[in-house]
PDB file of C-alpha atoms in Angstrom:
ATOM      1  CA  MET A  18      42.713 -38.065 -53.470  1.00  0.00           C
ATOM      2  CA  HIS A  19      40.481 -35.116 -54.704  1.00  0.00           C
ATOM      3  CA  ILE A  20      41.140 -31.565 -54.981  1.00  0.00           C
ATOM      4  CA  ALA A  21      39.600 -28.567 -56.629  1.00  0.00           C
ATOM      5  CA  GLN A  22      41.661 -27.243 -59.462  1.00  0.00           C
ATOM      6  CA  VAL A  23      41.339 -24.569 -62.251  1.00  0.00           C
ATOM      7  CA  ARG A  24      42.631 -25.512 -65.825  1.00  0.00           C
ATOM      8  CA  GLU A  25      40.848 -22.680 -67.553  1.00  0.00           C
ATOM      9  CA  TRP A  26      40.374 -19.209 -65.960  1.00  0.00           C
ATOM     10  CA  SER A  27      36.862 -18.886 -67.765  1.00  0.00           C
ATOM     11  CA  GLU A  28      35.641 -22.321 -66.422  1.00  0.00           C
ATOM     12  CA  GLY A  29      35.875 -22.070 -62.583  1.00  0.00           C
ATOM     13  CA  PRO A  30      37.097 -24.970 -60.493  1.00  0.00           C
ATOM     14  CA  ARG A  31      36.566 -28.620 -61.329  1.00  0.00           C
ATOM     15  CA  TYR A  32      36.685 -31.521 -58.615  1.00  0.00           C
ATOM     16  CA  ILE A  33      39.354 -33.948 -59.929  1.00  0.00           C
ATOM     17  CA  THR A  34      41.400 -36.821 -58.711  1.00  0.00           C
ATOM     18  CA  VAL A  35      45.209 -36.599 -58.065  1.00  0.00           C
ATOM     19  CA  ASP A  36      47.867 -38.438 -56.390  1.00  0.00           C
ATOM     20  CA  ASP A  37      47.821 -38.434 -52.611  1.00  0.00           C
ATOM     21  CA  ALA A  38      49.827 -35.604 -51.072  1.00  0.00           C
ATOM     22  CA  PRO A  39      53.317 -36.742 -50.410  1.00  0.00           C
ATOM     23  CA  ALA A  40      54.288 -37.738 -46.920  1.00  0.00           C
ATOM     24  CA  PRO A  41      55.831 -35.422 -44.731  1.00  0.00           C
ATOM     25  CA  SER A  42      59.535 -34.993 -44.599  1.00  0.00           C
ATOM     26  CA  GLU A  43      61.546 -33.546 -41.760  1.00  0.00           C
ATOM     27  CA  GLY A  44      60.087 -29.970 -40.988  1.00  0.00           C
ATOM     28  CA  GLN A  45      56.820 -30.582 -42.712  1.00  0.00           C
ATOM     29  CA  ILE A  46      53.303 -31.782 -41.448  1.00  0.00           C
ATOM     30  CA  GLN A  47      50.314 -33.448 -43.102  1.00  0.00           C
ATOM     31  CA  LEU A  48      47.036 -32.367 -42.191  1.00  0.00           C
ATOM     32  CA  ARG A  49      43.633 -34.129 -43.162  1.00  0.00           C
ATOM     33  CA  VAL A  50      41.599 -30.897 -44.206  1.00  0.00           C
ATOM     34  CA  LEU A  51      38.341 -30.321 -42.319  1.00  0.00           C
ATOM     35  CA  ALA A  52      37.246 -27.128 -43.760  1.00  0.00           C
ATOM     36  CA  ALA A  53      38.654 -24.452 -46.278  1.00  0.00           C
ATOM     37  CA  GLY A  54      37.034 -20.866 -46.769  1.00  0.00           C
ATOM     38  CA  LEU A  55      35.959 -19.356 -50.126  1.00  0.00           C
ATOM     39  CA  HIS A  56      37.252 -15.894 -49.297  1.00  0.00           C
ATOM     40  CA  GLN A  57      36.945 -13.199 -51.992  1.00  0.00           C
ATOM     41  CA  VAL A  58      40.811 -13.444 -52.673  1.00  0.00           C
ATOM     42  CA  VAL A  59      40.296 -17.313 -53.225  1.00  0.00           C
ATOM     43  CA  ARG A  60      37.327 -16.680 -55.947  1.00  0.00           C
ATOM     44  CA  SER A  61      39.445 -13.854 -57.549  1.00  0.00           C
ATOM     45  CA  ARG A  62      42.693 -15.888 -57.776  1.00  0.00           C
ATOM     46  CA  ALA A  63      40.576 -18.900 -59.226  1.00  0.00           C
ATOM     47  CA  SER A  64      39.382 -16.737 -62.065  1.00  0.00           C
ATOM     48  CA  GLY A  65      42.638 -15.337 -62.805  1.00  0.00           C
ATOM     49  CA  GLN A  66      41.932 -11.709 -61.812  1.00  0.00           C
ATOM     50  CA  HIS A  67      44.220 -11.568 -58.676  1.00  0.00           C
ATOM     51  CA  TYR A  68      47.563 -10.068 -58.907  1.00  0.00           C
ATOM     52  CA  SER A  69      48.854 -13.261 -56.977  1.00  0.00           C
ATOM     53  CA  ALA A  70      47.508 -15.692 -59.275  1.00  0.00           C
ATOM     54  CA  ARG A  71      50.385 -17.155 -61.370  1.00  0.00           C
ATOM     55  CA  GLY A  72      49.492 -19.284 -64.326  1.00  0.00           C
ATOM     56  CA  LEU A  73      47.579 -22.652 -65.003  1.00  0.00           C
ATOM     57  CA  PRO A  74      46.792 -25.090 -63.768  1.00  0.00           C
ATOM     58  CA  HIS A  75      45.563 -23.337 -60.481  1.00  0.00           C
ATOM     59  CA  ASN A  76      44.861 -25.365 -57.333  1.00  0.00           C
ATOM     60  CA  VAL A  77      42.187 -23.591 -55.291  1.00  0.00           C
ATOM     61  CA  GLY A  78      42.379 -22.340 -51.884  1.00  0.00           C
ATOM     62  CA  LEU A  79      45.164 -20.797 -49.496  1.00  0.00           C
ATOM     63  CA  ASP A  80      44.132 -21.733 -45.949  1.00  0.00           C
ATOM     64  CA  CYS A  81      42.183 -24.358 -44.114  1.00  0.00           C
ATOM     65  CA  VAL A  82      41.687 -25.908 -40.601  1.00  0.00           C
ATOM     66  CA  GLY A  83      42.715 -29.634 -40.475  1.00  0.00           C
ATOM     67  CA  ARG A  84      44.154 -32.272 -38.111  1.00  0.00           C
ATOM     68  CA  ASP A  85      47.655 -33.515 -38.145  1.00  0.00           C
ATOM     69  CA  VAL A  86      47.354 -37.025 -39.624  1.00  0.00           C
ATOM     70  CA  ALA A  87      50.119 -38.253 -37.171  1.00  0.00           C
ATOM     71  CA  THR A  88      48.897 -36.657 -33.745  1.00  0.00           C
ATOM     72  CA  GLY A  89      45.279 -35.666 -34.299  1.00  0.00           C
ATOM     73  CA  LYS A  90      46.071 -32.061 -33.216  1.00  0.00           C
ATOM     74  CA  LEU A  91      43.859 -29.414 -34.708  1.00  0.00           C
ATOM     75  CA  TYR A  92      45.577 -26.441 -36.784  1.00  0.00           C
ATOM     76  CA  TYR A  93      44.983 -23.686 -38.884  1.00  0.00           C
ATOM     77  CA  CYS A  94      47.178 -23.402 -42.079  1.00  0.00           C
ATOM     78  CA  ILE A  95      47.828 -20.588 -44.433  1.00  0.00           C
ATOM     79  CA  ASN A  96      50.079 -21.117 -47.515  1.00  0.00           C
ATOM     80  CA  MET A  97      50.377 -18.980 -50.598  1.00  0.00           C
ATOM     81  CA  ALA A  98      53.266 -20.965 -52.038  1.00  0.00           C
ATOM     82  CA  ARG A  99      52.975 -21.544 -55.792  1.00  0.00           C
ATOM     83  CA  GLY A 100      51.106 -24.891 -56.539  1.00  0.00           C
ATOM     84  CA  PHE A 101      49.487 -24.997 -53.060  1.00  0.00           C
ATOM     85  CA  GLY A 102      45.821 -25.596 -52.754  1.00  0.00           C
ATOM     86  CA  SER A 103      43.714 -26.057 -49.608  1.00  0.00           C
ATOM     87  CA  PHE A 104      40.655 -27.184 -51.408  1.00  0.00           C
ATOM     88  CA  ALA A 105      41.943 -30.794 -51.032  1.00  0.00           C
ATOM     89  CA  GLU A 106      41.502 -33.836 -48.870  1.00  0.00           C
ATOM     90  CA  LEU A 107      45.154 -33.755 -47.614  1.00  0.00           C
ATOM     91  CA  VAL A 108      47.941 -31.232 -47.631  1.00  0.00           C
ATOM     92  CA  THR A 109      51.533 -31.374 -46.777  1.00  0.00           C
ATOM     93  CA  VAL A 110      52.985 -28.215 -45.872  1.00  0.00           C
ATOM     94  CA  PRO A 111      56.127 -26.691 -43.808  1.00  0.00           C
ATOM     95  CA  ARG A 112      55.518 -26.685 -40.093  1.00  0.00           C
ATOM     96  CA  ASP A 113      56.061 -22.865 -40.045  1.00  0.00           C
ATOM     97  CA  VAL A 114      52.560 -22.297 -41.918  1.00  0.00           C
ATOM     98  CA  VAL A 115      50.331 -24.038 -39.320  1.00  0.00           C
ATOM     99  CA  HIS A 116      49.138 -22.684 -35.989  1.00  0.00           C
ATOM    100  CA  LEU A 117      47.873 -24.941 -33.227  1.00  0.00           C
ATOM    101  CA  LEU A 118      44.219 -24.578 -32.389  1.00  0.00           C
ATOM    102  CA  PRO A 119      42.164 -25.298 -29.100  1.00  0.00           C
ATOM    103  CA  GLU A 120      39.691 -28.179 -29.564  1.00  0.00           C
ATOM    104  CA  THR A 121      37.121 -25.696 -28.686  1.00  0.00           C
ATOM    105  CA  VAL A 122      37.350 -24.223 -32.162  1.00  0.00           C
ATOM    106  CA  ASP A 123      34.659 -24.557 -34.673  1.00  0.00           C
ATOM    107  CA  PRO A 124      36.729 -25.663 -37.645  1.00  0.00           C
ATOM    108  CA  VAL A 125      34.132 -24.255 -40.192  1.00  0.00           C
ATOM    109  CA  SER A 126      33.567 -20.870 -38.614  1.00  0.00           C
ATOM    110  CA  PHE A 127      37.333 -20.369 -38.014  1.00  0.00           C
ATOM    111  CA  ALA A 128      38.026 -21.416 -41.727  1.00  0.00           C
ATOM    112  CA  ALA A 129      35.441 -18.740 -42.821  1.00  0.00           C
ATOM    113  CA  SER A 130      36.932 -15.967 -40.436  1.00  0.00           C
ATOM    114  CA  VAL A 131      40.628 -16.040 -40.347  1.00  0.00           C
ATOM    115  CA  ASN A 132      41.420 -14.688 -43.872  1.00  0.00           C
ATOM    116  CA  PRO A 133      38.745 -11.594 -43.702  1.00  0.00           C
ATOM    117  CA  GLY A 134      40.085 -11.016 -40.184  1.00  0.00           C
ATOM    118  CA  MET A 135      43.731 -10.960 -41.150  1.00  0.00           C
ATOM    119  CA  SER A 136      43.212  -8.050 -43.564  1.00  0.00           C
ATOM    120  CA  SER A 137      42.652  -5.473 -40.768  1.00  0.00           C
ATOM    121  CA  TRP A 138      45.142  -6.956 -38.440  1.00  0.00           C
ATOM    122  CA  LEU A 139      47.904  -6.746 -40.958  1.00  0.00           C
ATOM    123  CA  ALA A 140      46.712  -3.359 -42.073  1.00  0.00           C
ATOM    124  CA  LEU A 141      47.358  -1.907 -38.392  1.00  0.00           C
ATOM    125  CA  THR A 142      50.370  -4.035 -37.556  1.00  0.00           C
ATOM    126  CA  ARG A 143      52.274  -3.430 -40.894  1.00  0.00           C
ATOM    127  CA  ARG A 144      50.741  -0.474 -42.760  1.00  0.00           C
ATOM    128  CA  THR A 145      50.707   2.011 -40.105  1.00  0.00           C
ATOM    129  CA  SER A 146      53.219   3.714 -37.809  1.00  0.00           C
ATOM    130  CA  ASN A 147      53.549   5.567 -34.638  1.00  0.00           C
ATOM    131  CA  LEU A 148      49.730   5.455 -33.714  1.00  0.00           C
ATOM    132  CA  PRO A 149      48.905   7.384 -30.709  1.00  0.00           C
ATOM    133  CA  GLU A 150      47.653   5.659 -27.649  1.00  0.00           C
ATOM    134  CA  ASN A 151      43.977   4.634 -27.738  1.00  0.00           C
ATOM    135  CA  PHE A 152      43.837   5.535 -31.335  1.00  0.00           C
ATOM    136  CA  THR A 153      40.508   6.067 -33.235  1.00  0.00           C
ATOM    137  CA  VAL A 154      39.669   3.880 -36.131  1.00  0.00           C
ATOM    138  CA  LEU A 155      37.334   4.574 -39.024  1.00  0.00           C
ATOM    139  CA  ILE A 156      35.937   1.368 -41.012  1.00  0.00           C
ATOM    140  CA  LEU A 157      34.505   1.963 -44.233  1.00  0.00           C
ATOM    141  CA  GLY A 158      32.350  -1.216 -45.067  1.00  0.00           C
ATOM    142  CA  ALA A 159      32.008  -2.193 -41.555  1.00  0.00           C
ATOM    143  CA  THR A 160      29.265  -4.732 -42.355  1.00  0.00           C
ATOM    144  CA  SER A 161      31.352  -6.638 -45.008  1.00  0.00           C
ATOM    145  CA  ALA A 162      32.950 -10.096 -43.753  1.00  0.00           C
ATOM    146  CA  SER A 163      36.156  -8.272 -43.308  1.00  0.00           C
ATOM    147  CA  GLY A 164      34.807  -5.009 -42.061  1.00  0.00           C
ATOM    148  CA  SER A 165      32.684  -6.646 -39.136  1.00  0.00           C
ATOM    149  CA  LEU A 166      35.918  -8.415 -37.841  1.00  0.00           C
ATOM    150  CA  ALA A 167      37.971  -5.241 -38.135  1.00  0.00           C
ATOM    151  CA  ALA A 168      36.579  -3.949 -34.943  1.00  0.00           C
ATOM    152  CA  HIS A 169      37.926  -6.913 -33.126  1.00  0.00           C
ATOM    153  CA  ALA A 170      41.308  -6.391 -34.446  1.00  0.00           C
ATOM    154  CA  ALA A 171      41.373  -2.727 -33.767  1.00  0.00           C
ATOM    155  CA  LYS A 172      40.445  -3.236 -30.055  1.00  0.00           C
ATOM    156  CA  ALA A 173      42.929  -6.115 -29.544  1.00  0.00           C
ATOM    157  CA  LEU A 174      45.712  -3.932 -31.080  1.00  0.00           C
ATOM    158  CA  GLY A 175      44.848  -0.900 -28.771  1.00  0.00           C
ATOM    159  CA  ALA A 176      42.144   1.266 -30.362  1.00  0.00           C
ATOM    160  CA  GLY A 177      40.237   3.121 -27.973  1.00  0.00           C
ATOM    161  CA  LYS A 178      37.405   4.000 -30.161  1.00  0.00           C
ATOM    162  CA  VAL A 179      36.014   2.507 -33.450  1.00  0.00           C
ATOM    163  CA  ILE A 180      33.637   3.905 -35.802  1.00  0.00           C
ATOM    164  CA  GLY A 181      31.768   1.951 -38.472  1.00  0.00           C
ATOM    165  CA  VAL A 182      30.251   3.039 -41.714  1.00  0.00           C
ATOM    166  CA  ALA A 183      27.922   1.133 -44.026  1.00  0.00           C
ATOM    167  CA  ARG A 184      24.534   1.364 -45.718  1.00  0.00           C
ATOM    168  CA  ASN A 185      22.526  -0.908 -43.612  1.00  0.00           C
ATOM    169  CA  GLU A 186      21.652   0.574 -40.129  1.00  0.00           C
ATOM    170  CA  ALA A 187      20.171  -2.683 -38.721  1.00  0.00           C
ATOM    171  CA  THR A 188      23.152  -4.594 -39.559  1.00  0.00           C
ATOM    172  CA  LEU A 189      25.588  -1.959 -38.541  1.00  0.00           C
ATOM    173  CA  ALA A 190      24.021  -2.023 -35.043  1.00  0.00           C
ATOM    174  CA  LYS A 191      24.713  -5.580 -34.625  1.00  0.00           C
ATOM    175  CA  VAL A 192      28.519  -5.464 -35.484  1.00  0.00           C
ATOM    176  CA  GLU A 193      30.298  -6.117 -32.288  1.00  0.00           C
ATOM    177  CA  GLY A 194      33.103  -3.810 -31.077  1.00  0.00           C
ATOM    178  CA  LEU A 195      31.755  -0.763 -32.808  1.00  0.00           C
ATOM    179  CA  ASP A 196      31.497   2.450 -30.282  1.00  0.00           C
ATOM    180  CA  GLU A 197      29.757   4.577 -32.830  1.00  0.00           C
ATOM    181  CA  TYR A 198      28.391   3.984 -36.505  1.00  0.00           C
ATOM    182  CA  ILE A 199      27.658   6.250 -39.402  1.00  0.00           C
ATOM    183  CA  VAL A 200      24.925   5.104 -41.861  1.00  0.00           C
ATOM    184  CA  GLN A 201      25.964   5.995 -45.496  1.00  0.00           C
ATOM    185  CA  LYS A 202      23.096   7.708 -47.375  1.00  0.00           C
ATOM    186  CA  ASP A 203      21.897   6.674 -50.803  1.00  0.00           C
ATOM    187  CA  SER A 204      23.557   9.713 -51.833  1.00  0.00           C
ATOM    188  CA  ILE A 205      27.247   9.541 -50.630  1.00  0.00           C
ATOM    189  CA  ALA A 206      27.525  13.310 -50.699  1.00  0.00           C
ATOM    190  CA  ASP A 207      24.804  13.540 -48.116  1.00  0.00           C
ATOM    191  CA  THR A 208      26.779  11.506 -45.524  1.00  0.00           C
ATOM    192  CA  ASP A 209      28.407  13.744 -43.017  1.00  0.00           C
ATOM    193  CA  PHE A 210      32.024  13.036 -42.095  1.00  0.00           C
ATOM    194  CA  SER A 211      32.840  16.563 -41.236  1.00  0.00           C
ATOM    195  CA  GLN A 212      32.855  16.263 -37.432  1.00  0.00           C
ATOM    196  CA  VAL A 213      34.628  12.836 -37.401  1.00  0.00           C
ATOM    197  CA  GLN A 214      38.072  12.769 -36.050  1.00  0.00           C
ATOM    198  CA  CYS A 215      40.241   9.621 -36.316  1.00  0.00           C
ATOM    199  CA  ASP A 216      43.866   8.553 -36.661  1.00  0.00           C
ATOM    200  CA  VAL A 217      43.314   5.662 -39.297  1.00  0.00           C
ATOM    201  CA  VAL A 218      40.704   4.780 -41.905  1.00  0.00           C
ATOM    202  CA  LEU A 219      40.299   1.215 -42.934  1.00  0.00           C
ATOM    203  CA  ASP A 220      38.883   1.190 -46.357  1.00  0.00           C
ATOM    204  CA  TYR A 221      37.030  -1.783 -47.716  1.00  0.00           C
ATOM    205  CA  VAL A 222      34.981   0.198 -50.142  1.00  0.00           C
ATOM    206  CA  TYR A 223      37.048   2.703 -52.048  1.00  0.00           C
ATOM    207  CA  GLY A 224      35.335   4.226 -54.947  1.00  0.00           C
ATOM    208  CA  ASP A 225      33.171   7.362 -54.352  1.00  0.00           C
ATOM    209  CA  LEU A 226      32.886   6.891 -50.734  1.00  0.00           C
ATOM    210  CA  ALA A 227      36.724   7.097 -50.442  1.00  0.00           C
ATOM    211  CA  LEU A 228      36.746  10.364 -52.344  1.00  0.00           C
ATOM    212  CA  HIS A 229      34.102  11.719 -50.181  1.00  0.00           C
ATOM    213  CA  VAL A 230      35.686  10.962 -46.933  1.00  0.00           C
ATOM    214  CA  LEU A 231      38.941  12.138 -48.175  1.00  0.00           C
ATOM    215  CA  SER A 232      37.399  15.448 -49.041  1.00  0.00           C
ATOM    216  CA  THR A 233      35.213  15.986 -45.793  1.00  0.00           C
ATOM    217  CA  LEU A 234      37.013  14.179 -42.984  1.00  0.00           C
ATOM    218  CA  LYS A 235      38.247  16.512 -40.398  1.00  0.00           C
ATOM    219  CA  VAL A 236      41.817  16.108 -40.208  1.00  0.00           C
ATOM    220  CA  GLN A 237      43.320  17.675 -37.075  1.00  0.00           C
ATOM    221  CA  SER A 238      46.297  15.371 -36.660  1.00  0.00           C
ATOM    222  CA  PRO A 239      48.218  12.789 -38.756  1.00  0.00           C
ATOM    223  CA  LEU A 240      45.666  10.514 -40.773  1.00  0.00           C
ATOM    224  CA  GLN A 241      46.802   7.112 -41.973  1.00  0.00           C
ATOM    225  CA  TYR A 242      44.404   6.087 -44.777  1.00  0.00           C
ATOM    226  CA  ILE A 243      44.576   2.364 -45.579  1.00  0.00           C
ATOM    227  CA  ILE A 244      43.147   0.821 -48.762  1.00  0.00           C
ATOM    228  CA  ILE A 245      42.379  -2.881 -48.112  1.00  0.00           C
ATOM    229  CA  GLY A 246      39.593  -3.631 -50.623  1.00  0.00           C
ATOM    230  CA  ASN A 247      37.403  -2.317 -53.456  1.00  0.00           C
ATOM    231  CA  LEU A 248      33.743  -3.401 -52.741  1.00  0.00           C
ATOM    232  CA  SER A 249      32.620  -0.389 -54.935  1.00  0.00           C
ATOM    233  CA  ARG A 250      34.639  -1.730 -58.004  1.00  0.00           C
ATOM    234  CA  LYS A 251      35.234   1.874 -58.807  1.00  0.00           C
ATOM    235  CA  GLU A 252      38.342   3.680 -59.490  1.00  0.00           C
ATOM    236  CA  ILE A 253      38.702   7.234 -58.426  1.00  0.00           C
ATOM    237  CA  VAL A 254      40.954  10.397 -59.219  1.00  0.00           C
ATOM    238  CA  ILE A 255      42.103  11.799 -55.887  1.00  0.00           C
ATOM    239  CA  PRO A 256      42.466  15.871 -56.487  1.00  0.00           C
ATOM    240  CA  PRO A 257      46.021  16.952 -55.561  1.00  0.00           C
ATOM    241  CA  GLY A 258      44.470  19.779 -53.327  1.00  0.00           C
ATOM    242  CA  ILE A 259      43.349  17.107 -50.987  1.00  0.00           C
ATOM    243  CA  LEU A 260      46.636  15.547 -50.382  1.00  0.00           C
ATOM    244  CA  ARG A 261      48.498  18.869 -50.155  1.00  0.00           C
ATOM    245  CA  SER A 262      45.918  20.525 -47.822  1.00  0.00           C
ATOM    246  CA  LYS A 263      45.680  17.708 -45.201  1.00  0.00           C
ATOM    247  CA  ASP A 264      48.016  15.693 -43.103  1.00  0.00           C
ATOM    248  CA  ILE A 265      46.944  12.247 -44.759  1.00  0.00           C
ATOM    249  CA  THR A 266      49.344   9.325 -45.657  1.00  0.00           C
ATOM    250  CA  ILE A 267      47.577   6.757 -48.088  1.00  0.00           C
ATOM    251  CA  ARG A 268      48.779   3.232 -48.285  1.00  0.00           C
ATOM    252  CA  GLY A 269      47.481  -0.180 -49.662  1.00  0.00           C
ATOM    253  CA  SER A 270      47.716  -3.396 -47.545  1.00  0.00           C
ATOM    254  CA  GLY A 271      47.713  -6.811 -48.903  1.00  0.00           C
ATOM    255  CA  PRO A 272      50.036  -9.556 -50.172  1.00  0.00           C
ATOM    256  CA  GLY A 273      52.775  -7.851 -51.972  1.00  0.00           C
ATOM    257  CA  SER A 274      52.842  -4.710 -49.819  1.00  0.00           C
ATOM    258  CA  ILE A 275      53.372  -7.291 -46.990  1.00  0.00           C
ATOM    259  CA  SER A 276      55.711 -10.120 -47.660  1.00  0.00           C
ATOM    260  CA  LEU A 277      54.459 -13.667 -47.120  1.00  0.00           C
ATOM    261  CA  GLU A 278      57.206 -14.054 -44.407  1.00  0.00           C
ATOM    262  CA  VAL A 279      55.836 -11.131 -42.333  1.00  0.00           C
ATOM    263  CA  ILE A 280      52.219 -12.550 -42.748  1.00  0.00           C
ATOM    264  CA  GLN A 281      53.166 -15.734 -41.358  1.00  0.00           C
ATOM    265  CA  GLN A 282      54.907 -13.799 -38.186  1.00  0.00           C
ATOM    266  CA  ASP A 283      51.756 -12.204 -37.528  1.00  0.00           C
ATOM    267  CA  MET A 284      49.512 -15.186 -37.867  1.00  0.00           C
ATOM    268  CA  LYS A 285      51.341 -16.318 -34.518  1.00  0.00           C
ATOM    269  CA  LYS A 286      49.418 -13.498 -32.723  1.00  0.00           C
ATOM    270  CA  LEU A 287      46.337 -13.347 -34.885  1.00  0.00           C
ATOM    271  CA  VAL A 288      45.308 -17.005 -34.760  1.00  0.00           C
ATOM    272  CA  PRO A 289      45.226 -17.176 -30.906  1.00  0.00           C
ATOM    273  CA  ALA A 290      43.557 -13.697 -30.541  1.00  0.00           C
ATOM    274  CA  MET A 291      40.711 -14.864 -33.013  1.00  0.00           C
ATOM    275  CA  THR A 292      39.887 -17.892 -30.995  1.00  0.00           C
ATOM    276  CA  GLY A 293      38.138 -15.501 -28.559  1.00  0.00           C
ATOM    277  CA  TRP A 294      36.311 -13.456 -31.211  1.00  0.00           C
ATOM    278  CA  LYS A 295      32.835 -13.638 -32.418  1.00  0.00           C
ATOM    279  CA  LEU A 296      33.429 -15.416 -35.857  1.00  0.00           C
ATOM    280  CA  LEU A 297      31.510 -15.106 -39.052  1.00  0.00           C
ATOM    281  CA  ASP A 298      28.313 -17.172 -39.772  1.00  0.00           C
ATOM    282  CA  ALA A 299      29.337 -19.887 -42.110  1.00  0.00           C
ATOM    283  CA  HIS A 300      27.604 -22.415 -44.475  1.00  0.00           C
ATOM    284  CA  SER A 301      29.412 -25.527 -45.258  1.00  0.00           C
ATOM    285  CA  VAL A 302      29.454 -27.384 -48.624  1.00  0.00           C
ATOM    286  CA  PRO A 303      30.834 -30.854 -49.676  1.00  0.00           C
ATOM    287  CA  LEU A 304      33.865 -30.218 -51.943  1.00  0.00           C
ATOM    288  CA  LYS A 305      32.446 -32.586 -54.349  1.00  0.00           C
ATOM    289  CA  ASP A 306      29.806 -30.065 -55.125  1.00  0.00           C
ATOM    290  CA  ILE A 307      32.094 -27.239 -55.843  1.00  0.00           C
ATOM    291  CA  GLU A 308      31.365 -26.975 -59.494  1.00  0.00           C
ATOM    292  CA  LYS A 309      27.611 -26.404 -58.676  1.00  0.00           C
ATOM    293  CA  ALA A 310      28.221 -24.297 -55.607  1.00  0.00           C
ATOM    294  CA  TRP A 311      30.629 -21.993 -57.190  1.00  0.00           C
ATOM    295  CA  GLN A 312      27.979 -20.400 -59.356  1.00  0.00           C
ATOM    296  CA  ASP A 313      25.325 -20.485 -56.837  1.00  0.00           C
ATOM    297  CA  GLU A 314      24.434 -17.021 -55.799  1.00  0.00           C
ATOM    298  CA  SER A 315      21.885 -17.988 -53.210  1.00  0.00           C
ATOM    299  CA  LEU A 316      24.395 -19.806 -51.025  1.00  0.00           C
ATOM    300  CA  ARG A 317      26.001 -16.395 -50.207  1.00  0.00           C
ATOM    301  CA  GLU A 318      22.999 -15.421 -48.226  1.00  0.00           C
ATOM    302  CA  LYS A 319      23.457 -18.349 -45.838  1.00  0.00           C
ATOM    303  CA  GLY A 320      26.824 -17.075 -44.566  1.00  0.00           C
ATOM    304  CA  ARG A 321      30.516 -17.326 -45.443  1.00  0.00           C
ATOM    305  CA  LEU A 322      30.902 -20.418 -47.930  1.00  0.00           C
ATOM    306  CA  VAL A 323      33.210 -23.130 -46.468  1.00  0.00           C
ATOM    307  CA  PHE A 324      34.066 -26.263 -48.360  1.00  0.00           C
ATOM    308  CA  ILE A 325      34.359 -29.673 -46.524  1.00  0.00           C
ATOM    309  CA  PRO A 326      36.397 -32.455 -48.321  1.00  0.00           C
TER     310      PRO A 326
END
C-alpha cells in the first residue's frame, strides 16, 4: 500500500510504497482511509518542529475518516501512537481510538474539522475549572480554522455568550455562534478591551495581542486564560504586575498538558456533537500528489487541505 512518510525533516513527506497494514487482531479494527486532514499540528510534526514528533522516519497524519474493511461502517479515527500515520490507504488501530459516524457525514469536511474543533473543546473541558453558569468566552483568532469552531464548542459546553476577535470584520461577521465581535486594529494598542468582561479567554494568537488583552481586559471575577496556539509566532514577557493585580490564571492546552487517554475520552462526546456543527470548507487532493501539494501555498486559499488515498 501507499503512505506519506518523512525521512529527513528538511525534505517534507514522500509518497512511498510499504507493506500492507497488518490484519486486525482481537481489539483492533482496520479502516480503509477516505480522508485525512492536513492540520497545522500535522505540518509541524512532519517538519520536526512539534514537541510531539519523535524521530525519523515519521509517518504523516494523526487522524482520518475511514470505513471498516469488515463491516463498511464509517468511523473517525485519532491516534498519536508512535509509528502511526493516517496518510495511508489502510490503517489498523485499536478499537478505542475510533468513533462511529452517521452516513450523513461528509468524510472530507469532517476530516478537516475535528482536529481544529478539538482544541477549544479540550481547553474548556480539561484546562478550565469551576466556570460559572452561562459563562462568557473571548476567542482571540476567531476567524482561524480552530477559532471559528470554538464558538460551537463553547456553546455546546454551556457558554451563554461568545465574543470573537480578529482583524477581518467581514469574515468575523460570518462566524457562526458569535454573539459579539471585536475587530482588531492595525495597531493592536488601539483595540479596546477595557469594557469586555469574560470568564475564559481562548487564545490562538498569543504575542502582542495576548499582552494587550492581559493588560487592558476588565477583570472583575476570576479569569481563566488558555493559550492554545501561537499564530503570531511571537514570544512575550508578561510583566509580573499584571498577574499580581488581577485574578488571572494562565494555562496552556494541548497534547502533553492533556494526556492521550483523556483526549480519547473526550472524543466520545466531541465527535457526536460535531456532526451537528457547520464544518470547515475543505479542498481534497489525492495522496499521490502530496509532494507537490505540500509546498503549494495557493491550495490554502481553497479551504482546509485534506488528502484522499
